[in-house]
Amino acid sequence: GLHLLGIALETGSEFIPKFPSLIAVIKTVLSRNLLWLLSADRLSIFAATLQVSFLTYESCRSQLKFQLEKYMLKLMDVVT
């Protein structure tokens, strides 16, 4: 699941901002699930979550400012 999503983001990330319906899904469903997956105990899931999150926020950073802030706060909680 996460690896397939990562591949899709690697190959088509420049096209995501052109589709408002896709941005809406990323803002709600994907962001919420990525935050939840940061609490995963398995290192492989955690690493894949970091990769997908980076690709998502890198390609859509102007539309996902609030989600990026929540993600960074959650990541700091996990690290500390």
PDB file of N, CA and C in Angstrom:
ATOM      1  N   GLY A   1       0.801  -1.191   0.000  1.00  0.00           N
ATOM      2  CA  GLY A   1       0.000   0.000   0.000  1.00  0.00           C
ATOM      3  C   GLY A   1       0.854   1.271   0.000  1.00  0.00           C
ATOM      4  N   LEU A   2       1.674   1.421   1.028  1.00  0.00           N
ATOM      5  CA  LEU A   2       2.491   2.629   1.129  1.00  0.00           C
ATOM      6  C   LEU A   2       3.553   2.677   0.041  1.00  0.00           C
ATOM      7  N   HIS A   3       4.102   1.541  -0.301  1.00  0.00           N
ATOM      8  CA  HIS A   3       5.137   1.524  -1.333  1.00  0.00           C
ATOM      9  C   HIS A   3       4.550   1.886  -2.700  1.00  0.00           C
ATOM     10  N   LEU A   4       3.351   1.404  -2.971  1.00  0.00           N
ATOM     11  CA  LEU A   4       2.687   1.746  -4.224  1.00  0.00           C
ATOM     12  C   LEU A   4       2.353   3.236  -4.264  1.00  0.00           C
ATOM     13  N   LEU A   5       1.902   3.769  -3.151  1.00  0.00           N
ATOM     14  CA  LEU A   5       1.628   5.200  -3.059  1.00  0.00           C
ATOM     15  C   LEU A   5       2.910   6.010  -3.242  1.00  0.00           C
ATOM     16  N   GLY A   6       3.998   5.532  -2.691  1.00  0.00           N
ATOM     17  CA  GLY A   6       5.281   6.197  -2.863  1.00  0.00           C
ATOM     18  C   GLY A   6       5.729   6.223  -4.317  1.00  0.00           C
ATOM     19  N   ILE A   7       5.527   5.128  -5.010  1.00  0.00           N
ATOM     20  CA  ILE A   7       5.894   5.071  -6.429  1.00  0.00           C
ATOM     21  C   ILE A   7       5.032   6.033  -7.239  1.00  0.00           C
ATOM     22  N   ALA A   8       3.737   6.071  -6.923  1.00  0.00           N
ATOM     23  CA  ALA A   8       2.840   6.994  -7.635  1.00  0.00           C
ATOM     24  C   ALA A   8       3.248   8.446  -7.398  1.00  0.00           C
ATOM     25  N   LEU A   9       3.649   8.763  -6.182  1.00  0.00           N
ATOM     26  CA  LEU A   9       4.076  10.135  -5.882  1.00  0.00           C
ATOM     27  C   LEU A   9       5.411  10.462  -6.541  1.00  0.00           C
ATOM     28  N   GLU A  10       6.298   9.499  -6.622  1.00  0.00           N
ATOM     29  CA  GLU A  10       7.588   9.734  -7.277  1.00  0.00           C
ATOM     30  C   GLU A  10       7.425  10.012  -8.765  1.00  0.00           C
ATOM     31  N   THR A  11       6.494   9.328  -9.392  1.00  0.00           N
ATOM     32  CA  THR A  11       6.351   9.467 -10.838  1.00  0.00           C
ATOM     33  C   THR A  11       5.411  10.594 -11.259  1.00  0.00           C
ATOM     34  N   GLY A  12       4.410  10.906 -10.441  1.00  0.00           N
ATOM     35  CA  GLY A  12       3.419  11.888 -10.887  1.00  0.00           C
ATOM     36  C   GLY A  12       3.171  13.041  -9.955  1.00  0.00           C
ATOM     37  N   SER A  13       4.128  13.340  -9.091  1.00  0.00           N
ATOM     38  CA  SER A  13       3.895  14.377  -8.082  1.00  0.00           C
ATOM     39  C   SER A  13       3.686  15.765  -8.671  1.00  0.00           C
ATOM     40  N   GLU A  14       4.256  16.035  -9.839  1.00  0.00           N
ATOM     41  CA  GLU A  14       4.103  17.375 -10.420  1.00  0.00           C
ATOM     42  C   GLU A  14       2.695  17.620 -10.947  1.00  0.00           C
ATOM     43  N   PHE A  15       1.902  16.557 -11.120  1.00  0.00           N
ATOM     44  CA  PHE A  15       0.544  16.708 -11.634  1.00  0.00           C
ATOM     45  C   PHE A  15      -0.511  16.816 -10.536  1.00  0.00           C
ATOM     46  N   ILE A  16      -0.176  16.482  -9.316  1.00  0.00           N
ATOM     47  CA  ILE A  16      -1.147  16.485  -8.222  1.00  0.00           C
ATOM     48  C   ILE A  16      -1.791  17.853  -7.999  1.00  0.00           C
ATOM     49  N   PRO A  17      -1.036  18.951  -7.947  1.00  0.00           N
ATOM     50  CA  PRO A  17      -1.677  20.250  -7.692  1.00  0.00           C
ATOM     51  C   PRO A  17      -2.673  20.686  -8.770  1.00  0.00           C
ATOM     52  N   LYS A  18      -2.668  20.040  -9.909  1.00  0.00           N
ATOM     53  CA  LYS A  18      -3.585  20.405 -10.996  1.00  0.00           C
ATOM     54  C   LYS A  18      -4.983  19.835 -10.804  1.00  0.00           C
ATOM     55  N   PHE A  19      -5.174  18.960  -9.817  1.00  0.00           N
ATOM     56  CA  PHE A  19      -6.461  18.309  -9.590  1.00  0.00           C
ATOM     57  C   PHE A  19      -6.987  18.650  -8.196  1.00  0.00           C
ATOM     58  N   PRO A  20      -7.921  19.592  -8.103  1.00  0.00           N
ATOM     59  CA  PRO A  20      -8.460  19.999  -6.787  1.00  0.00           C
ATOM     60  C   PRO A  20      -9.108  18.856  -6.011  1.00  0.00           C
ATOM     61  N   SER A  21      -9.733  17.916  -6.703  1.00  0.00           N
ATOM     62  CA  SER A  21     -10.355  16.798  -5.995  1.00  0.00           C
ATOM     63  C   SER A  21      -9.299  15.913  -5.333  1.00  0.00           C
ATOM     64  N   LEU A  22      -8.157  15.762  -5.966  1.00  0.00           N
ATOM     65  CA  LEU A  22      -7.065  14.979  -5.387  1.00  0.00           C
ATOM     66  C   LEU A  22      -6.442  15.701  -4.200  1.00  0.00           C
ATOM     67  N   ILE A  23      -6.321  17.007  -4.291  1.00  0.00           N
ATOM     68  CA  ILE A  23      -5.820  17.801  -3.159  1.00  0.00           C
ATOM     69  C   ILE A  23      -6.751  17.661  -1.962  1.00  0.00           C
ATOM     70  N   ALA A  24      -8.057  17.650  -2.212  1.00  0.00           N
ATOM     71  CA  ALA A  24      -9.026  17.498  -1.118  1.00  0.00           C
ATOM     72  C   ALA A  24      -8.861  16.155  -0.417  1.00  0.00           C
ATOM     73  N   VAL A  25      -8.622  15.098  -1.178  1.00  0.00           N
ATOM     74  CA  VAL A  25      -8.403  13.771  -0.577  1.00  0.00           C
ATOM     75  C   VAL A  25      -7.103  13.759   0.222  1.00  0.00           C
ATOM     76  N   ILE A  26      -6.080  14.377  -0.311  1.00  0.00           N
ATOM     77  CA  ILE A  26      -4.792  14.430   0.392  1.00  0.00           C
ATOM     78  C   ILE A  26      -4.922  15.219   1.683  1.00  0.00           C
ATOM     79  N   LYS A  27      -5.661  16.332   1.649  1.00  0.00           N
ATOM     80  CA  LYS A  27      -5.823  17.163   2.846  1.00  0.00           C
ATOM     81  C   LYS A  27      -6.549  16.440   3.959  1.00  0.00           C
ATOM     82  N   THR A  28      -7.487  15.590   3.616  1.00  0.00           N
ATOM     83  CA  THR A  28      -8.299  14.938   4.646  1.00  0.00           C
ATOM     84  C   THR A  28      -7.828  13.523   4.932  1.00  0.00           C
ATOM     85  N   VAL A  29      -8.066  12.640   4.019  1.00  0.00           N
ATOM     86  CA  VAL A  29      -7.854  11.212   4.260  1.00  0.00           C
ATOM     87  C   VAL A  29      -6.376  10.852   4.367  1.00  0.00           C
ATOM     88  N   LEU A  30      -5.582  11.235   3.372  1.00  0.00           N
ATOM     89  CA  LEU A  30      -4.167  10.841   3.372  1.00  0.00           C
ATOM     90  C   LEU A  30      -3.417  11.454   4.546  1.00  0.00           C
ATOM     91  N   SER A  31      -3.627  12.732   4.802  1.00  0.00           N
ATOM     92  CA  SER A  31      -2.914  13.391   5.907  1.00  0.00           C
ATOM     93  C   SER A  31      -3.254  12.755   7.246  1.00  0.00           C
ATOM     94  N   ARG A  32      -4.532  12.449   7.458  1.00  0.00           N
ATOM     95  CA  ARG A  32      -4.957  11.825   8.718  1.00  0.00           C
ATOM     96  C   ARG A  32      -4.315  10.451   8.883  1.00  0.00           C
ATOM     97  N   ASN A  33      -4.308   9.667   7.814  1.00  0.00           N
ATOM     98  CA  ASN A  33      -3.728   8.325   7.897  1.00  0.00           C
ATOM     99  C   ASN A  33      -2.206   8.357   8.038  1.00  0.00           C
ATOM    100  N   LEU A  34      -1.553   9.308   7.414  1.00  0.00           N
ATOM    101  CA  LEU A  34      -0.101   9.423   7.593  1.00  0.00           C
ATOM    102  C   LEU A  34       0.244   9.795   9.029  1.00  0.00           C
ATOM    103  N   LEU A  35      -0.552  10.671   9.628  1.00  0.00           N
ATOM    104  CA  LEU A  35      -0.327  11.013  11.037  1.00  0.00           C
ATOM    105  C   LEU A  35      -0.499   9.785  11.920  1.00  0.00           C
ATOM    106  N   TRP A  36      -1.498   8.986  11.629  1.00  0.00           N
ATOM    107  CA  TRP A  36      -1.755   7.783  12.408  1.00  0.00           C
ATOM    108  C   TRP A  36      -0.619   6.777  12.235  1.00  0.00           C
ATOM    109  N   LEU A  37      -0.097   6.646  11.010  1.00  0.00           N
ATOM    110  CA  LEU A  37       0.962   5.680  10.744  1.00  0.00           C
ATOM    111  C   LEU A  37       2.303   6.070  11.364  1.00  0.00           C
ATOM    112  N   LEU A  38       2.466   7.328  11.733  1.00  0.00           N
ATOM    113  CA  LEU A  38       3.708   7.716  12.409  1.00  0.00           C
ATOM    114  C   LEU A  38       3.861   7.019  13.759  1.00  0.00           C
ATOM    115  N   SER A  39       2.775   6.518  14.291  1.00  0.00           N
ATOM    116  CA  SER A  39       2.819   5.821  15.583  1.00  0.00           C
ATOM    117  C   SER A  39       3.074   4.325  15.424  1.00  0.00           C
ATOM    118  N   ALA A  40       3.328   3.880  14.220  1.00  0.00           N
ATOM    119  CA  ALA A  40       3.531   2.450  13.964  1.00  0.00           C
ATOM    120  C   ALA A  40       4.794   1.946  14.668  1.00  0.00           C
ATOM    121  N   ASP A  41       4.714   0.732  15.157  1.00  0.00           N
ATOM    122  CA  ASP A  41       5.852   0.119  15.845  1.00  0.00           C
ATOM    123  C   ASP A  41       6.863  -0.487  14.873  1.00  0.00           C
ATOM    124  N   ARG A  42       6.404  -0.874  13.705  1.00  0.00           N
ATOM    125  CA  ARG A  42       7.307  -1.498  12.718  1.00  0.00           C
ATOM    126  C   ARG A  42       8.098  -0.425  11.992  1.00  0.00           C
ATOM    127  N   LEU A  43       9.394  -0.619  11.944  1.00  0.00           N
ATOM    128  CA  LEU A  43      10.298   0.352  11.328  1.00  0.00           C
ATOM    129  C   LEU A  43      10.036   0.510   9.827  1.00  0.00           C
ATOM    130  N   SER A  44       9.683  -0.574   9.158  1.00  0.00           N
ATOM    131  CA  SER A  44       9.429  -0.491   7.713  1.00  0.00           C
ATOM    132  C   SER A  44       8.219   0.382   7.412  1.00  0.00           C
ATOM    133  N   ILE A  45       7.184   0.284   8.226  1.00  0.00           N
ATOM    134  CA  ILE A  45       5.997   1.130   8.040  1.00  0.00           C
ATOM    135  C   ILE A  45       6.332   2.579   8.360  1.00  0.00           C
ATOM    136  N   PHE A  46       7.078   2.797   9.409  1.00  0.00           N
ATOM    137  CA  PHE A  46       7.491   4.155   9.779  1.00  0.00           C
ATOM    138  C   PHE A  46       8.322   4.793   8.666  1.00  0.00           C
ATOM    139  N   ALA A  47       9.269   4.040   8.105  1.00  0.00           N
ATOM    140  CA  ALA A  47      10.118   4.562   7.034  1.00  0.00           C
ATOM    141  C   ALA A  47       9.311   4.853   5.772  1.00  0.00           C
ATOM    142  N   ALA A  48       8.401   3.973   5.421  1.00  0.00           N
ATOM    143  CA  ALA A  48       7.558   4.212   4.243  1.00  0.00           C
ATOM    144  C   ALA A  48       6.645   5.413   4.459  1.00  0.00           C
ATOM    145  N   THR A  49       6.170   5.589   5.677  1.00  0.00           N
ATOM    146  CA  THR A  49       5.344   6.752   5.999  1.00  0.00           C
ATOM    147  C   THR A  49       6.142   8.036   5.848  1.00  0.00           C
ATOM    148  N   LEU A  50       7.376   8.035   6.307  1.00  0.00           N
ATOM    149  CA  LEU A  50       8.229   9.219   6.145  1.00  0.00           C
ATOM    150  C   LEU A  50       8.456   9.538   4.669  1.00  0.00           C
ATOM    151  N   GLN A  51       8.684   8.518   3.873  1.00  0.00           N
ATOM    152  CA  GLN A  51       8.929   8.728   2.450  1.00  0.00           C
ATOM    153  C   GLN A  51       7.693   9.296   1.757  1.00  0.00           C
ATOM    154  N   VAL A  52       6.531   8.693   1.979  1.00  0.00           N
ATOM    155  CA  VAL A  52       5.295   9.156   1.354  1.00  0.00           C
ATOM    156  C   VAL A  52       4.952  10.566   1.832  1.00  0.00           C
ATOM    157  N   SER A  53       5.164  10.824   3.105  1.00  0.00           N
ATOM    158  CA  SER A  53       4.888  12.160   3.644  1.00  0.00           C
ATOM    159  C   SER A  53       5.787  13.199   2.997  1.00  0.00           C
ATOM    160  N   PHE A  54       7.060  12.899   2.882  1.00  0.00           N
ATOM    161  CA  PHE A  54       7.983  13.840   2.257  1.00  0.00           C
ATOM    162  C   PHE A  54       7.567  14.145   0.823  1.00  0.00           C
ATOM    163  N   LEU A  55       7.277  13.110   0.058  1.00  0.00           N
ATOM    164  CA  LEU A  55       6.885  13.306  -1.336  1.00  0.00           C
ATOM    165  C   LEU A  55       5.584  14.088  -1.451  1.00  0.00           C
ATOM    166  N   THR A  56       4.648  13.811  -0.563  1.00  0.00           N
ATOM    167  CA  THR A  56       3.364  14.510  -0.590  1.00  0.00           C
ATOM    168  C   THR A  56       3.534  15.982  -0.262  1.00  0.00           C
ATOM    169  N   TYR A  57       4.211  16.267   0.823  1.00  0.00           N
ATOM    170  CA  TYR A  57       4.355  17.662   1.252  1.00  0.00           C
ATOM    171  C   TYR A  57       5.301  18.440   0.345  1.00  0.00           C
ATOM    172  N   GLU A  58       6.236  17.754  -0.272  1.00  0.00           N
ATOM    173  CA  GLU A  58       7.144  18.429  -1.197  1.00  0.00           C
ATOM    174  C   GLU A  58       6.417  18.856  -2.468  1.00  0.00           C
ATOM    175  N   SER A  59       5.500  18.046  -2.928  1.00  0.00           N
ATOM    176  CA  SER A  59       4.805  18.365  -4.177  1.00  0.00           C
ATOM    177  C   SER A  59       3.633  19.325  -3.983  1.00  0.00           C
ATOM    178  N   CYS A  60       3.074  19.382  -2.789  1.00  0.00           N
ATOM    179  CA  CYS A  60       1.869  20.191  -2.556  1.00  0.00           C
ATOM    180  C   CYS A  60       2.023  21.122  -1.362  1.00  0.00           C
ATOM    181  N   ARG A  61       3.211  21.586  -1.098  1.00  0.00           N
ATOM    182  CA  ARG A  61       3.464  22.334   0.128  1.00  0.00           C
ATOM    183  C   ARG A  61       2.625  23.602   0.267  1.00  0.00           C
ATOM    184  N   SER A  62       2.295  24.264  -0.831  1.00  0.00           N
ATOM    185  CA  SER A  62       1.521  25.501  -0.716  1.00  0.00           C
ATOM    186  C   SER A  62       0.066  25.236  -0.337  1.00  0.00           C
ATOM    187  N   GLN A  63      -0.464  24.079  -0.681  1.00  0.00           N
ATOM    188  CA  GLN A  63      -1.840  23.745  -0.336  1.00  0.00           C
ATOM    189  C   GLN A  63      -1.960  23.015   0.998  1.00  0.00           C
ATOM    190  N   LEU A  64      -0.862  22.515   1.538  1.00  0.00           N
ATOM    191  CA  LEU A  64      -0.916  21.659   2.727  1.00  0.00           C
ATOM    192  C   LEU A  64      -0.151  22.243   3.913  1.00  0.00           C
ATOM    193  N   LYS A  65      -0.201  23.542   4.083  1.00  0.00           N
ATOM    194  CA  LYS A  65       0.570  24.174   5.167  1.00  0.00           C
ATOM    195  C   LYS A  65       0.114  23.705   6.546  1.00  0.00           C
ATOM    196  N   PHE A  66      -1.202  23.672   6.763  1.00  0.00           N
ATOM    197  CA  PHE A  66      -1.723  23.235   8.058  1.00  0.00           C
ATOM    198  C   PHE A  66      -1.402  21.767   8.314  1.00  0.00           C
ATOM    199  N   GLN A  67      -1.568  20.933   7.292  1.00  0.00           N
ATOM    200  CA  GLN A  67      -1.285  19.508   7.435  1.00  0.00           C
ATOM    201  C   GLN A  67       0.203  19.264   7.697  1.00  0.00           C
ATOM    202  N   LEU A  68       1.066  20.047   7.060  1.00  0.00           N
ATOM    203  CA  LEU A  68       2.502  19.918   7.284  1.00  0.00           C
ATOM    204  C   LEU A  68       2.856  20.308   8.717  1.00  0.00           C
ATOM    205  N   GLU A  69       2.220  21.345   9.228  1.00  0.00           N
ATOM    206  CA  GLU A  69       2.477  21.750  10.609  1.00  0.00           C
ATOM    207  C   GLU A  69       2.054  20.660  11.586  1.00  0.00           C
ATOM    208  N   LYS A  70       0.878  20.072  11.381  1.00  0.00           N
ATOM    209  CA  LYS A  70       0.421  18.986  12.245  1.00  0.00           C
ATOM    210  C   LYS A  70       1.356  17.777  12.143  1.00  0.00           C
ATOM    211  N   TYR A  71       1.828  17.495  10.943  1.00  0.00           N
ATOM    212  CA  TYR A  71       2.742  16.381  10.722  1.00  0.00           C
ATOM    213  C   TYR A  71       4.054  16.604  11.470  1.00  0.00           C
ATOM    214  N   MET A  72       4.592  17.802  11.386  1.00  0.00           N
ATOM    215  CA  MET A  72       5.859  18.099  12.067  1.00  0.00           C
ATOM    216  C   MET A  72       5.702  18.011  13.583  1.00  0.00           C
ATOM    217  N   LEU A  73       4.580  18.488  14.108  1.00  0.00           N
ATOM    218  CA  LEU A  73       4.336  18.388  15.555  1.00  0.00           C
ATOM    219  C   LEU A  73       4.245  16.924  15.992  1.00  0.00           C
ATOM    220  N   LYS A  74       3.555  16.108  15.215  1.00  0.00           N
ATOM    221  CA  LYS A  74       3.428  14.691  15.539  1.00  0.00           C
ATOM    222  C   LYS A  74       4.795  14.000  15.440  1.00  0.00           C
ATOM    223  N   LEU A  75       5.575  14.347  14.438  1.00  0.00           N
ATOM    224  CA  LEU A  75       6.898  13.759  14.268  1.00  0.00           C
ATOM    225  C   LEU A  75       7.803  14.134  15.440  1.00  0.00           C
ATOM    226  N   MET A  76       7.715  15.355  15.907  1.00  0.00           N
ATOM    227  CA  MET A  76       8.512  15.761  17.085  1.00  0.00           C
ATOM    228  C   MET A  76       8.077  15.009  18.318  1.00  0.00           C
ATOM    229  N   ASP A  77       6.782  14.731  18.467  1.00  0.00           N
ATOM    230  CA  ASP A  77       6.301  13.936  19.599  1.00  0.00           C
ATOM    231  C   ASP A  77       6.838  12.509  19.536  1.00  0.00           C
ATOM    232  N   VAL A  78       6.898  11.962  18.351  1.00  0.00           N
ATOM    233  CA  VAL A  78       7.389  10.588  18.192  1.00  0.00           C
ATOM    234  C   VAL A  78       8.877  10.508  18.522  1.00  0.00           C
ATOM    235  N   VAL A  79       9.638  11.513  18.093  1.00  0.00           N
ATOM    236  CA  VAL A  79      11.084  11.494  18.285  1.00  0.00           C
ATOM    237  C   VAL A  79      11.463  11.725  19.739  1.00  0.00           C
ATOM    238  N   THR A  80      10.727  12.565  20.423  1.00  0.00           N
ATOM    239  CA  THR A  80      11.074  12.874  21.824  1.00  0.00           C
ATOM    240  C   THR A  80      10.468  11.932  22.807  1.00  0.00           C
TER     241      THR A  80
END
